[in-house]
Amino acid sequence: MPEGMPSVAVADTGAVDALVSAVRQHPGEITIVSAGPLTNIALALRVAPDIATLAREIVIEPGKLDTALGRATGNTDYSTDFNFLFDPEAAHIVLTAPWKRITLVGNVSSKVKVTPEVAKRIGKAGTPVATYFETYARLGQPLWDEITVAVAIDRSLVTEELVVRMDVDTMPGMHYGEPQVWKDDMAPNAGERPVHLILGIDEARFLKDFIAQAQQ
């Protein structure tokens, strides 16, 4: 890349070992943020089931519901739940583990997108991060991961949420990998746990704070 090669040394251990070690060393303090497929977290739960009870919370980027129309009328990539679809069995393992708190950002993660104005405002700062963002930003791209991290850091951004029971369909067929939700009295009672599904955030404040951070 024009910016040069990374200078950070590669760790001796893998992602699973690093996750297990961090949670065990800091019980009750670690919030796990998952902004991709859940394979590594599921593997960590298999080798160290205690991390679910030792972690403070897990905040997960997928969990999109009712996106069929969006897949047909808009950008299919923005209306699918890739992080679940990539490894539905891993998502099932993670969602049914005994975490103290599970938060899913769901559809809200697609609410705020990179516009030309946002890219230019950030780029004007001239810092390495700001320049990088303006150079490589994909216009129209939702800020999925950024919103997920923001919710994990600052819960006051949330304006509406709903506590549901959730699991992922792992049966072969058209709904394989799709999230399913129920009220308590309608859940199958097959290991589903309470999930805080985020329905709304303060989008204006999120964008304001994101731009300020990206300009540094």
mmCIF file of C-alpha atoms in Angstrom:
data_model
loop_
_atom_site.group_PDB
_atom_site.id
_atom_site.type_symbol
_atom_site.label_atom_id
_atom_site.label_comp_id
_atom_site.label_asym_id
_atom_site.label_seq_id
_atom_site.Cartn_x
_atom_site.Cartn_y
_atom_site.Cartn_z
ATOM 1 C CA MET A 1 0.000 0.000 0.000
ATOM 2 C CA PRO A 2 1.160 3.602 -0.566
ATOM 3 C CA GLU A 3 1.027 4.109 3.200
ATOM 4 C CA GLY A 4 3.640 1.387 3.712
ATOM 5 C CA MET A 5 3.664 -1.987 5.417
ATOM 6 C CA PRO A 6 2.244 -2.491 8.924
ATOM 7 C CA SER A 7 4.784 -2.130 11.704
ATOM 8 C CA VAL A 8 2.874 -4.020 14.409
ATOM 9 C CA ALA A 9 4.392 -7.411 15.157
ATOM 10 C CA VAL A 10 2.269 -10.516 14.669
ATOM 11 C CA ALA A 11 1.162 -12.103 17.963
ATOM 12 C CA ASP A 12 2.353 -15.598 18.818
ATOM 13 C CA THR A 13 -1.169 -16.767 19.658
ATOM 14 C CA GLY A 14 -4.376 -16.789 17.629
ATOM 15 C CA ALA A 15 -7.557 -14.766 18.057
ATOM 16 C CA VAL A 16 -9.304 -17.422 20.163
ATOM 17 C CA ASP A 17 -6.446 -17.637 22.682
ATOM 18 C CA ALA A 18 -6.209 -13.847 22.867
ATOM 19 C CA LEU A 19 -9.930 -13.514 23.538
ATOM 20 C CA VAL A 20 -9.996 -16.189 26.237
ATOM 21 C CA SER A 21 -6.922 -14.733 27.928
ATOM 22 C CA ALA A 22 -8.286 -11.178 27.968
ATOM 23 C CA VAL A 23 -11.650 -12.166 29.442
ATOM 24 C CA ARG A 24 -10.115 -14.397 32.107
ATOM 25 C CA GLN A 25 -7.567 -11.781 33.125
ATOM 26 C CA HIS A 26 -10.247 -9.085 33.515
ATOM 27 C CA PRO A 27 -13.423 -10.784 34.789
ATOM 28 C CA GLY A 28 -16.526 -8.617 34.617
ATOM 29 C CA GLU A 29 -14.730 -5.862 32.693
ATOM 30 C CA ILE A 30 -14.534 -6.995 29.063
ATOM 31 C CA THR A 31 -17.195 -6.060 26.520
ATOM 32 C CA ILE A 32 -16.756 -8.233 23.438
ATOM 33 C CA VAL A 33 -17.649 -6.424 20.205
ATOM 34 C CA SER A 34 -18.362 -8.682 17.238
ATOM 35 C CA ALA A 35 -18.445 -6.895 13.893
ATOM 36 C CA GLY A 36 -17.966 -9.982 11.715
ATOM 37 C CA PRO A 37 -18.827 -13.682 11.569
ATOM 38 C CA LEU A 38 -19.008 -15.292 14.993
ATOM 39 C CA THR A 39 -16.724 -18.262 14.281
ATOM 40 C CA ASN A 40 -13.862 -17.254 16.577
ATOM 41 C CA ILE A 41 -16.191 -16.419 19.453
ATOM 42 C CA ALA A 42 -17.967 -19.763 19.076
ATOM 43 C CA LEU A 43 -14.597 -21.535 19.090
ATOM 44 C CA ALA A 44 -13.606 -19.616 22.224
ATOM 45 C CA LEU A 45 -16.819 -20.753 23.907
ATOM 46 C CA ARG A 46 -16.061 -24.358 22.963
ATOM 47 C CA VAL A 47 -12.595 -24.323 24.537
ATOM 48 C CA ALA A 48 -13.446 -21.959 27.419
ATOM 49 C CA PRO A 49 -17.193 -21.914 28.179
ATOM 50 C CA ASP A 50 -16.575 -19.781 31.278
ATOM 51 C CA ILE A 51 -15.872 -16.659 29.210
ATOM 52 C CA ALA A 52 -19.619 -16.161 28.727
ATOM 53 C CA THR A 53 -20.148 -15.633 32.452
ATOM 54 C CA LEU A 54 -16.859 -13.765 32.923
ATOM 55 C CA ALA A 55 -17.401 -11.178 30.182
ATOM 56 C CA ARG A 56 -19.305 -7.997 30.972
ATOM 57 C CA GLU A 57 -21.335 -8.069 27.739
ATOM 58 C CA ILE A 58 -21.235 -9.060 24.088
ATOM 59 C CA VAL A 59 -22.347 -6.564 21.445
ATOM 60 C CA ILE A 60 -23.009 -8.076 18.015
ATOM 61 C CA GLU A 61 -23.392 -6.284 14.674
ATOM 62 C CA PRO A 62 -25.793 -8.644 12.893
ATOM 63 C CA GLY A 63 -29.385 -9.372 13.813
ATOM 64 C CA LYS A 64 -31.177 -7.682 10.918
ATOM 65 C CA LEU A 65 -34.884 -8.494 10.670
ATOM 66 C CA ASP A 66 -37.501 -8.087 7.926
ATOM 67 C CA THR A 67 -35.024 -7.307 5.151
ATOM 68 C CA ALA A 68 -36.635 -9.274 2.301
ATOM 69 C CA LEU A 69 -38.046 -6.183 0.588
ATOM 70 C CA GLY A 70 -34.747 -4.339 0.908
ATOM 71 C CA ARG A 71 -32.914 -7.204 -0.770
ATOM 72 C CA ALA A 72 -35.259 -6.916 -3.749
ATOM 73 C CA THR A 73 -35.486 -3.132 -4.059
ATOM 74 C CA GLY A 74 -32.146 -1.829 -2.779
ATOM 75 C CA ASN A 75 -28.570 -2.906 -2.242
ATOM 76 C CA THR A 76 -28.639 -6.609 -1.384
ATOM 77 C CA ASP A 77 -25.373 -6.346 0.556
ATOM 78 C CA TYR A 78 -26.946 -3.780 2.860
ATOM 79 C CA SER A 79 -30.040 -5.910 3.511
ATOM 80 C CA THR A 80 -28.508 -9.270 4.368
ATOM 81 C CA ASP A 81 -27.120 -10.564 7.608
ATOM 82 C CA PHE A 82 -23.743 -11.730 6.309
ATOM 83 C CA ASN A 83 -22.213 -12.169 9.748
ATOM 84 C CA PHE A 84 -24.882 -14.760 10.598
ATOM 85 C CA LEU A 85 -25.125 -16.268 7.109
ATOM 86 C CA PHE A 86 -21.370 -16.891 6.970
ATOM 87 C CA ASP A 87 -21.517 -19.306 9.919
ATOM 88 C CA PRO A 88 -25.051 -19.873 11.278
ATOM 89 C CA GLU A 89 -23.932 -22.657 13.618
ATOM 90 C CA ALA A 90 -21.409 -20.325 15.251
ATOM 91 C CA ALA A 91 -24.117 -17.670 15.659
ATOM 92 C CA HIS A 92 -26.354 -20.250 17.345
ATOM 93 C CA ILE A 93 -23.572 -21.232 19.761
ATOM 94 C CA VAL A 94 -22.911 -17.603 20.684
ATOM 95 C CA LEU A 95 -26.560 -16.581 21.072
ATOM 96 C CA THR A 96 -27.360 -19.520 23.373
ATOM 97 C CA ALA A 97 -24.327 -19.101 25.654
ATOM 98 C CA PRO A 98 -24.966 -17.772 29.191
ATOM 99 C CA TRP A 99 -23.695 -14.209 28.683
ATOM 100 C CA LYS A 100 -24.585 -11.636 31.315
ATOM 101 C CA ARG A 101 -25.934 -9.403 28.554
ATOM 102 C CA ILE A 102 -26.327 -9.785 24.796
ATOM 103 C CA THR A 103 -26.886 -6.734 22.589
ATOM 104 C CA LEU A 104 -27.599 -6.869 18.854
ATOM 105 C CA VAL A 105 -27.496 -3.730 16.750
ATOM 106 C CA GLY A 106 -29.470 -5.224 13.840
ATOM 107 C CA ASN A 107 -31.105 -2.977 11.254
ATOM 108 C CA VAL A 108 -29.869 0.165 13.017
ATOM 109 C CA SER A 109 -26.330 -0.616 11.854
ATOM 110 C CA SER A 110 -27.330 0.337 8.288
ATOM 111 C CA LYS A 111 -28.989 3.642 9.188
ATOM 112 C CA VAL A 112 -26.017 5.987 8.723
ATOM 113 C CA LYS A 113 -23.982 5.913 5.492
ATOM 114 C CA VAL A 114 -20.804 7.540 4.209
ATOM 115 C CA THR A 115 -21.756 10.538 2.057
ATOM 116 C CA PRO A 116 -19.433 12.779 0.009
ATOM 117 C CA GLU A 117 -19.998 15.510 2.601
ATOM 118 C CA VAL A 118 -18.943 13.237 5.477
ATOM 119 C CA ALA A 119 -15.800 12.093 3.632
ATOM 120 C CA LYS A 120 -14.795 15.683 2.806
ATOM 121 C CA ARG A 121 -15.447 16.975 6.331
ATOM 122 C CA ILE A 122 -13.239 14.275 7.782
ATOM 123 C CA GLY A 123 -10.547 14.668 5.136
ATOM 124 C CA LYS A 124 -10.188 18.407 5.768
ATOM 125 C CA ALA A 125 -8.511 17.636 9.096
ATOM 126 C CA GLY A 126 -5.439 16.456 7.183
ATOM 127 C CA THR A 127 -4.411 13.934 9.845
ATOM 128 C CA PRO A 128 -3.232 10.459 8.759
ATOM 129 C CA VAL A 129 -6.514 8.812 9.766
ATOM 130 C CA ALA A 130 -8.634 11.565 8.198
ATOM 131 C CA THR A 131 -6.682 11.415 4.934
ATOM 132 C CA TYR A 132 -6.911 7.636 4.856
ATOM 133 C CA PHE A 133 -10.666 7.756 5.423
ATOM 134 C CA GLU A 134 -11.317 10.270 2.653
ATOM 135 C CA THR A 135 -9.062 8.367 0.240
ATOM 136 C CA TYR A 136 -10.563 4.925 0.728
ATOM 137 C CA ALA A 137 -14.121 5.594 1.934
ATOM 138 C CA ARG A 138 -16.814 3.805 -0.079
ATOM 139 C CA LEU A 139 -19.536 6.359 -0.641
ATOM 140 C CA GLY A 140 -22.948 5.026 0.313
ATOM 141 C CA GLN A 141 -21.424 2.388 2.571
ATOM 142 C CA PRO A 142 -23.269 1.985 5.888
ATOM 143 C CA LEU A 143 -21.196 2.558 9.002
ATOM 144 C CA TRP A 144 -22.081 -0.908 10.357
ATOM 145 C CA ASP A 145 -19.061 -1.574 12.539
ATOM 146 C CA GLU A 146 -18.664 2.020 13.656
ATOM 147 C CA ILE A 147 -22.249 2.139 14.950
ATOM 148 C CA THR A 148 -21.789 -1.178 16.737
ATOM 149 C CA VAL A 149 -18.656 0.036 18.507
ATOM 150 C CA ALA A 150 -20.333 3.335 19.373
ATOM 151 C CA VAL A 151 -23.268 1.529 21.025
ATOM 152 C CA ALA A 152 -20.835 -0.632 22.996
ATOM 153 C CA ILE A 153 -18.946 2.428 24.223
ATOM 154 C CA ASP A 154 -21.831 4.847 24.819
ATOM 155 C CA ARG A 155 -25.190 3.269 25.618
ATOM 156 C CA SER A 156 -26.806 6.690 25.863
ATOM 157 C CA LEU A 157 -26.835 6.755 22.040
ATOM 158 C CA VAL A 158 -29.642 4.189 22.122
ATOM 159 C CA THR A 159 -33.096 5.740 21.821
ATOM 160 C CA GLU A 160 -35.154 2.544 21.535
ATOM 161 C CA GLU A 161 -34.555 -1.124 22.242
ATOM 162 C CA LEU A 162 -36.573 -4.288 22.693
ATOM 163 C CA VAL A 163 -35.724 -7.351 24.768
ATOM 164 C CA VAL A 164 -36.504 -10.513 22.800
ATOM 165 C CA ARG A 165 -35.494 -14.148 22.601
ATOM 166 C CA MET A 166 -33.352 -14.771 19.524
ATOM 167 C CA ASP A 167 -31.722 -17.665 17.721
ATOM 168 C CA VAL A 168 -30.487 -18.392 14.199
ATOM 169 C CA ASP A 169 -32.142 -20.868 11.846
ATOM 170 C CA THR A 170 -29.665 -23.707 11.227
ATOM 171 C CA MET A 171 -32.061 -25.980 9.345
ATOM 172 C CA PRO A 172 -31.384 -26.479 5.606
ATOM 173 C CA GLY A 173 -33.701 -24.366 3.493
ATOM 174 C CA MET A 174 -34.476 -20.818 2.416
ATOM 175 C CA HIS A 175 -34.228 -19.428 5.954
ATOM 176 C CA TYR A 176 -30.839 -20.969 6.788
ATOM 177 C CA GLY A 177 -28.748 -18.421 8.651
ATOM 178 C CA GLU A 178 -31.590 -15.975 9.302
ATOM 179 C CA PRO A 179 -32.248 -14.653 12.823
ATOM 180 C CA GLN A 180 -35.550 -15.536 14.464
ATOM 181 C CA VAL A 181 -37.071 -13.661 17.407
ATOM 182 C CA TRP A 182 -39.871 -14.364 19.888
ATOM 183 C CA LYS A 183 -41.540 -12.912 22.928
ATOM 184 C CA ASP A 184 -40.847 -14.832 26.127
ATOM 185 C CA ASP A 185 -44.178 -16.643 26.080
ATOM 186 C CA MET A 186 -43.777 -17.698 22.426
ATOM 187 C CA ALA A 187 -40.129 -18.812 22.447
ATOM 188 C CA PRO A 188 -39.335 -22.480 21.737
ATOM 189 C CA ASN A 189 -37.361 -22.676 25.014
ATOM 190 C CA ALA A 190 -34.476 -24.403 23.269
ATOM 191 C CA GLY A 191 -31.699 -22.345 24.814
ATOM 192 C CA GLU A 192 -32.723 -18.870 23.604
ATOM 193 C CA ARG A 193 -31.547 -16.091 25.884
ATOM 194 C CA PRO A 194 -32.728 -12.495 26.391
ATOM 195 C CA VAL A 195 -31.293 -10.232 23.714
ATOM 196 C CA HIS A 196 -31.335 -6.434 23.752
ATOM 197 C CA LEU A 197 -32.226 -5.623 20.154
ATOM 198 C CA ILE A 198 -31.415 -2.012 19.316
ATOM 199 C CA LEU A 199 -34.235 -0.361 17.355
ATOM 200 C CA GLY A 200 -33.071 3.242 17.323
ATOM 201 C CA ILE A 201 -30.064 5.448 18.014
ATOM 202 C CA ASP A 202 -29.390 9.181 18.049
ATOM 203 C CA GLU A 203 -28.077 9.206 14.489
ATOM 204 C CA ALA A 204 -27.166 12.897 14.453
ATOM 205 C CA ARG A 205 -25.081 12.644 17.635
ATOM 206 C CA PHE A 206 -23.420 9.444 16.456
ATOM 207 C CA LEU A 207 -22.378 11.049 13.169
ATOM 208 C CA LYS A 208 -21.148 14.207 14.910
ATOM 209 C CA ASP A 209 -19.010 12.202 17.332
ATOM 210 C CA PHE A 210 -17.764 9.832 14.606
ATOM 211 C CA ILE A 211 -16.591 12.713 12.423
ATOM 212 C CA ALA A 212 -14.829 14.334 15.388
ATOM 213 C CA GLN A 213 -13.017 11.091 16.248
ATOM 214 C CA ALA A 214 -12.042 10.382 12.633
ATOM 215 C CA GLN A 215 -10.534 13.842 12.293
ATOM 216 C CA GLN A 216 -8.016 13.260 15.090
#
